[in-house]
Coordinates of N, CA and C and ligand atoms in Angstrom, one line a residue:
M1 N 20.6 4.0 8.8 CA 20.3 2.9 9.7 C 18.9 2.4 9.5
E2 N 18.7 1.1 9.5 CA 17.4 0.5 9.4 C 16.6 0.6 10.7
D3 N 15.3 1.0 10.6 CA 14.5 1.1 11.7 C 13.4 0.0 11.6
F4 N 13.5 -1.0 12.4 CA 12.5 -2.1 12.3 C 11.5 -1.9 13.4
I5 N 10.2 -2.2 13.1 CA 9.2 -2.1 14.1 C 8.4 -3.4 14.1
K6 N 8.1 -3.9 15.3 CA 7.3 -5.1 15.5 C 5.9 -4.9 15.0
V7 N 5.5 -5.7 14.1 CA 4.1 -5.6 13.5 C 3.2 -6.8 13.7
A8 N 3.8 -7.9 14.1 CA 3.1 -9.1 14.2 C 3.9 -10.2 14.9
E9 N 3.3 -11.3 15.2 CA 4.1 -12.4 15.8 C 4.0 -13.6 14.9
V10 N 5.0 -14.4 14.9 CA 5.0 -15.7 14.2 C 3.7 -16.4 14.6
G11 N 3.0 -16.9 13.6 CA 1.7 -17.6 13.8 C 0.5 -16.7 13.6
D12 N 0.7 -15.4 13.5 CA -0.4 -14.5 13.3 C -0.9 -14.6 11.9
I13 N -0.1 -15.0 10.9 CA -0.5 -15.1 9.5 C -0.2 -16.5 9.0
N14 N -1.2 -17.2 8.6 CA -1.0 -18.5 8.0 C -0.2 -18.5 6.7
E15 N 0.5 -19.6 6.4 CA 1.2 -19.7 5.1 C 0.2 -19.5 4.0
G16 N 0.6 -18.6 3.1 CA -0.4 -18.2 2.0 C -1.3 -17.2 2.4
G17 N -1.1 -16.5 3.5 CA -2.1 -15.5 4.0 C -1.4 -14.1 4.0
A18 N -2.2 -13.1 4.4 CA -1.7 -11.8 4.5 C -2.4 -11.0 5.6
K19 N -1.8 -9.9 6.0 CA -2.3 -9.1 7.0 C -2.0 -7.6 6.7
Q20 N -3.0 -6.8 6.9 CA -2.7 -5.3 6.7 C -2.2 -4.8 8.0
I21 N -1.1 -4.0 7.9 CA -0.5 -3.4 9.1 C -0.4 -1.9 8.8
D22 N -0.4 -1.2 9.9 CA -0.2 0.3 9.8 C 1.1 0.6 10.4
L23 N 2.0 1.1 9.6 CA 3.4 1.4 10.0 C 3.5 2.9 10.1
N24 N 3.3 3.5 11.3 CA 3.4 4.9 11.4 C 2.5 5.7 10.4
G25 N 1.3 5.2 10.2 CA 0.4 5.8 9.2 C 0.5 5.4 7.8
T26 N 1.4 4.5 7.5 CA 1.5 3.9 6.2 C 1.0 2.5 6.2
K27 N 0.0 2.2 5.3 CA -0.5 0.9 5.2 C 0.4 0.0 4.4
I28 N 0.6 -1.2 5.0 CA 1.5 -2.1 4.4 C 0.9 -3.5 4.4
A29 N 1.1 -4.3 3.4 CA 0.6 -5.6 3.3 C 1.7 -6.6 3.7
L30 N 1.5 -7.4 4.7 CA 2.5 -8.3 5.1 C 2.0 -9.7 4.7
F31 N 2.8 -10.5 4.0 CA 2.5 -11.8 3.5 C 3.4 -12.9 4.1
N32 N 2.8 -14.0 4.2 CA 3.5 -15.2 4.6 C 3.5 -16.2 3.4
V33 N 4.5 -16.2 2.6 CA 4.6 -17.1 1.4 C 6.0 -17.7 1.3
D34 N 6.0 -18.9 0.8 CA 7.4 -19.6 0.6 C 8.1 -19.7 1.9
N35 N 7.4 -19.9 3.0 CA 8.1 -20.0 4.3 C 8.8 -18.8 4.7
G36 N 8.4 -17.6 4.3 CA 9.0 -16.4 4.6 C 8.0 -15.3 4.7
Y37 N 8.4 -14.2 5.2 CA 7.5 -13.0 5.3 C 8.0 -11.9 4.4
Y38 N 7.0 -11.3 3.7 CA 7.3 -10.2 2.8 C 6.4 -9.0 3.0
A39 N 6.9 -7.8 2.8 CA 6.0 -6.7 3.0 C 6.1 -5.8 1.8
I40 N 4.9 -5.4 1.3 CA 4.8 -4.4 0.2 C 3.8 -3.4 0.6
G41 N 3.8 -2.3 -0.2 CA 2.8 -1.3 0.1 C 1.4 -1.9 -0.1
D42 N 0.5 -1.6 0.8 CA -0.8 -2.2 0.8 C -1.7 -1.6 -0.3
T43 N -1.4 -0.4 -0.7 CA -2.3 0.4 -1.6 C -2.0 0.1 -3.1
C44 N -2.9 -0.5 -3.8 CA -2.7 -0.8 -5.2 C -2.4 0.5 -6.0
S45 N -1.5 0.4 -6.9 CA -1.0 1.6 -7.6 C -2.0 2.0 -8.7
H46 N -3.1 1.2 -8.9 CA -4.1 1.6 -9.9 C -5.1 2.5 -9.2
E47 N -6.0 2.0 -8.4 CA -7.0 2.9 -7.7 C -7.2 2.6 -6.3
K48 N -6.0 2.3 -5.6 CA -5.9 2.4 -4.2 C -6.7 1.3 -3.4
A49 N -7.0 0.2 -4.0 CA -7.6 -0.9 -3.2 C -6.5 -1.5 -2.3
S50 N -6.9 -2.3 -1.3 CA -6.0 -2.9 -0.3 C -5.5 -4.3 -0.8
L51 N -4.2 -4.3 -1.1 CA -3.7 -5.6 -1.6 C -3.7 -6.7 -0.6
S52 N -3.7 -6.4 0.7 CA -3.7 -7.4 1.7 C -5.1 -8.2 1.7
H53 N -6.0 -7.6 1.0 CA -7.3 -8.3 0.9 C -7.5 -9.0 -0.5
G54 N -6.4 -9.1 -1.2 CA -6.4 -9.7 -2.5 C -6.2 -11.2 -2.4
E55 N -6.4 -11.9 -3.6 CA -6.3 -13.3 -3.6 C -4.8 -13.6 -3.9
I56 N -4.3 -14.6 -3.1 CA -2.8 -14.9 -3.2 C -2.7 -16.3 -3.9
D57 N -1.8 -16.2 -4.9 CA -1.5 -17.5 -5.6 C 0.1 -17.6 -5.7
G58 N 0.6 -18.4 -4.9 CA 2.1 -18.5 -4.8 C 2.7 -17.2 -4.4
N59 N 3.5 -16.6 -5.2 CA 4.2 -15.3 -4.8 C 3.4 -14.1 -5.4
V60 N 2.2 -14.3 -5.9 CA 1.5 -13.3 -6.6 C 0.2 -12.9 -5.8
V61 N -0.1 -11.6 -5.7 CA -1.4 -11.2 -5.2 C -2.2 -10.5 -6.2
S62 N -3.5 -10.8 -6.3 CA -4.3 -10.1 -7.3 C -5.1 -9.0 -6.5
C63 N -5.1 -7.8 -7.1 CA -5.9 -6.8 -6.4 C -7.4 -7.1 -6.4
P64 N -8.0 -6.9 -5.2 CA -9.4 -7.3 -5.1 C -10.4 -6.4 -6.0
R65 N -9.9 -5.3 -6.4 CA -10.9 -4.4 -7.1 C -10.9 -4.7 -8.6
H66 N -9.8 -4.6 -9.3 CA -9.8 -4.8 -10.8 C -8.9 -5.9 -11.2
G67 N -8.2 -6.6 -10.3 CA -7.5 -7.8 -10.6 C -6.0 -7.6 -11.1
A68 N -5.5 -6.4 -11.0 CA -4.0 -6.3 -11.3 C -3.2 -7.2 -10.4
R69 N -2.2 -7.8 -10.9 CA -1.4 -8.7 -10.2 C 0.0 -8.2 -9.8
F70 N 0.4 -8.4 -8.6 CA 1.7 -7.9 -8.1 C 2.6 -9.0 -7.6
N71 N 3.9 -9.0 -7.8 CA 4.8 -9.9 -7.2 C 5.0 -9.5 -5.7
I72 N 4.7 -10.5 -4.8 CA 4.7 -10.2 -3.4 C 6.1 -9.9 -2.9
K73 N 7.1 -10.5 -3.6 CA 8.5 -10.4 -3.1 C 9.2 -9.1 -3.7
T74 N 8.7 -8.6 -4.8 CA 9.4 -7.5 -5.4 C 8.5 -6.3 -5.6
G75 N 7.2 -6.4 -5.5 CA 6.3 -5.3 -5.7 C 6.0 -5.0 -7.2
A76 N 6.7 -5.8 -8.1 CA 6.5 -5.5 -9.5 C 5.1 -5.8 -10.0
V77 N 4.7 -5.0 -10.9 CA 3.4 -5.3 -11.6 C 3.5 -6.4 -12.5
M78 N 2.5 -7.3 -12.5 CA 2.6 -8.5 -13.4 C 1.4 -8.4 -14.4
S79 N 0.4 -7.6 -14.1 CA -0.6 -7.5 -15.2 C -1.4 -6.2 -14.9
L80 N -2.0 -5.7 -16.0 CA -2.8 -4.5 -16.0 C -4.1 -4.8 -15.2
P81 N -4.8 -3.8 -14.7 CA -4.7 -2.4 -15.2 C -3.7 -1.6 -14.4
A82 N -3.1 -2.1 -13.3 CA -2.0 -1.3 -12.7 C -0.8 -1.2 -13.6
M83 N -0.1 -0.1 -13.5 CA 1.0 0.1 -14.4 C 2.3 0.4 -13.6
F84 N 2.2 0.6 -12.3 CA 3.4 1.0 -11.5 C 3.5 0.0 -10.4
P85 N 4.8 -0.3 -10.0 CA 5.0 -1.2 -8.9 C 4.6 -0.6 -7.6
V86 N 4.5 -1.4 -6.6 CA 4.3 -0.9 -5.2 C 5.7 -1.1 -4.5
K87 N 5.9 -0.4 -3.4 CA 7.2 -0.4 -2.7 C 7.3 -1.7 -1.9
T88 N 8.5 -2.0 -1.6 CA 8.7 -3.1 -0.7 C 9.4 -2.6 0.6
H89 N 9.2 -3.4 1.6 CA 9.9 -3.1 2.9 C 10.6 -4.4 3.4
K90 N 11.8 -4.2 4.0 CA 12.5 -5.3 4.5 C 11.7 -5.9 5.7
V91 N 11.8 -7.2 5.9 CA 11.2 -7.9 7.0 C 12.2 -8.7 7.7
K92 N 12.2 -8.8 9.0 CA 13.0 -9.7 9.7 C 12.2 -10.3 10.9
V93 N 12.6 -11.6 11.2 CA 12.0 -12.3 12.3 C 13.0 -12.4 13.4
E94 N 12.7 -11.9 14.6 CA 13.5 -12.0 15.8 C 12.8 -12.7 16.9
G95 N 13.2 -14.0 17.1 CA 12.4 -14.8 18.1 C 11.0 -15.0 17.6
N96 N 10.0 -14.5 18.3 CA 8.6 -14.7 17.9 C 8.1 -13.4 17.2
D97 N 9.0 -12.4 17.1 CA 8.5 -11.1 16.6 C 8.8 -11.0 15.1
I98 N 7.8 -10.5 14.3 CA 8.0 -10.1 12.9 C 8.1 -8.6 12.9
K99 N 9.2 -8.1 12.3 CA 9.5 -6.7 12.3 C 9.6 -6.2 10.8
V100 N 9.1 -5.0 10.6 CA 9.2 -4.5 9.2 C 9.9 -3.1 9.3
S101 N 10.7 -2.9 8.3 CA 11.5 -1.7 8.2 C 10.6 -0.5 7.8
L102 N 10.8 0.6 8.4 CA 10.1 1.8 8.0 C 10.5 2.3 6.6
N103 N 11.7 2.0 6.3 CA 12.3 2.5 5.0 C 11.8 1.7 3.9
N104 N 11.5 2.3 2.8 CA 11.2 1.6 1.5 C 12.5 1.1 1.0
E105 N 12.4 0.0 0.3 CA 13.6 -0.5 -0.4 C 13.7 0.1 -1.8
Ligands
FES201 S1 -7.5 -0.8 -7.7 FE1 -6.1 -2.4 -8.0 S2 -6.4 -3.0 -10.0 FE2 -7.7 -1.3 -9.8

């Protein structure tokens, strides 16, 4: 069963923006892109910088430390120096609430 937890409200994150959230001790980056919300692990798989503080270009976020790029929707690595993807989490919007699943996809 999916366990969704409210982490933000609609309007908290501008289109093209991100927010770092803490989901029971796990840091997650929540993005608002393409008129939707997407959640991936906030910790870069290279040397642990926070992806929610990275530069966003369309569906891609660049790590603020060394510039590795990740697909915001899939967590896939798109450029070095990171070599491994980050996990994704399901997101749903209920009324004004944005909820993220505890389970990795
Ligand atoms: S810490 Fe993210 S690219 Fe190095």
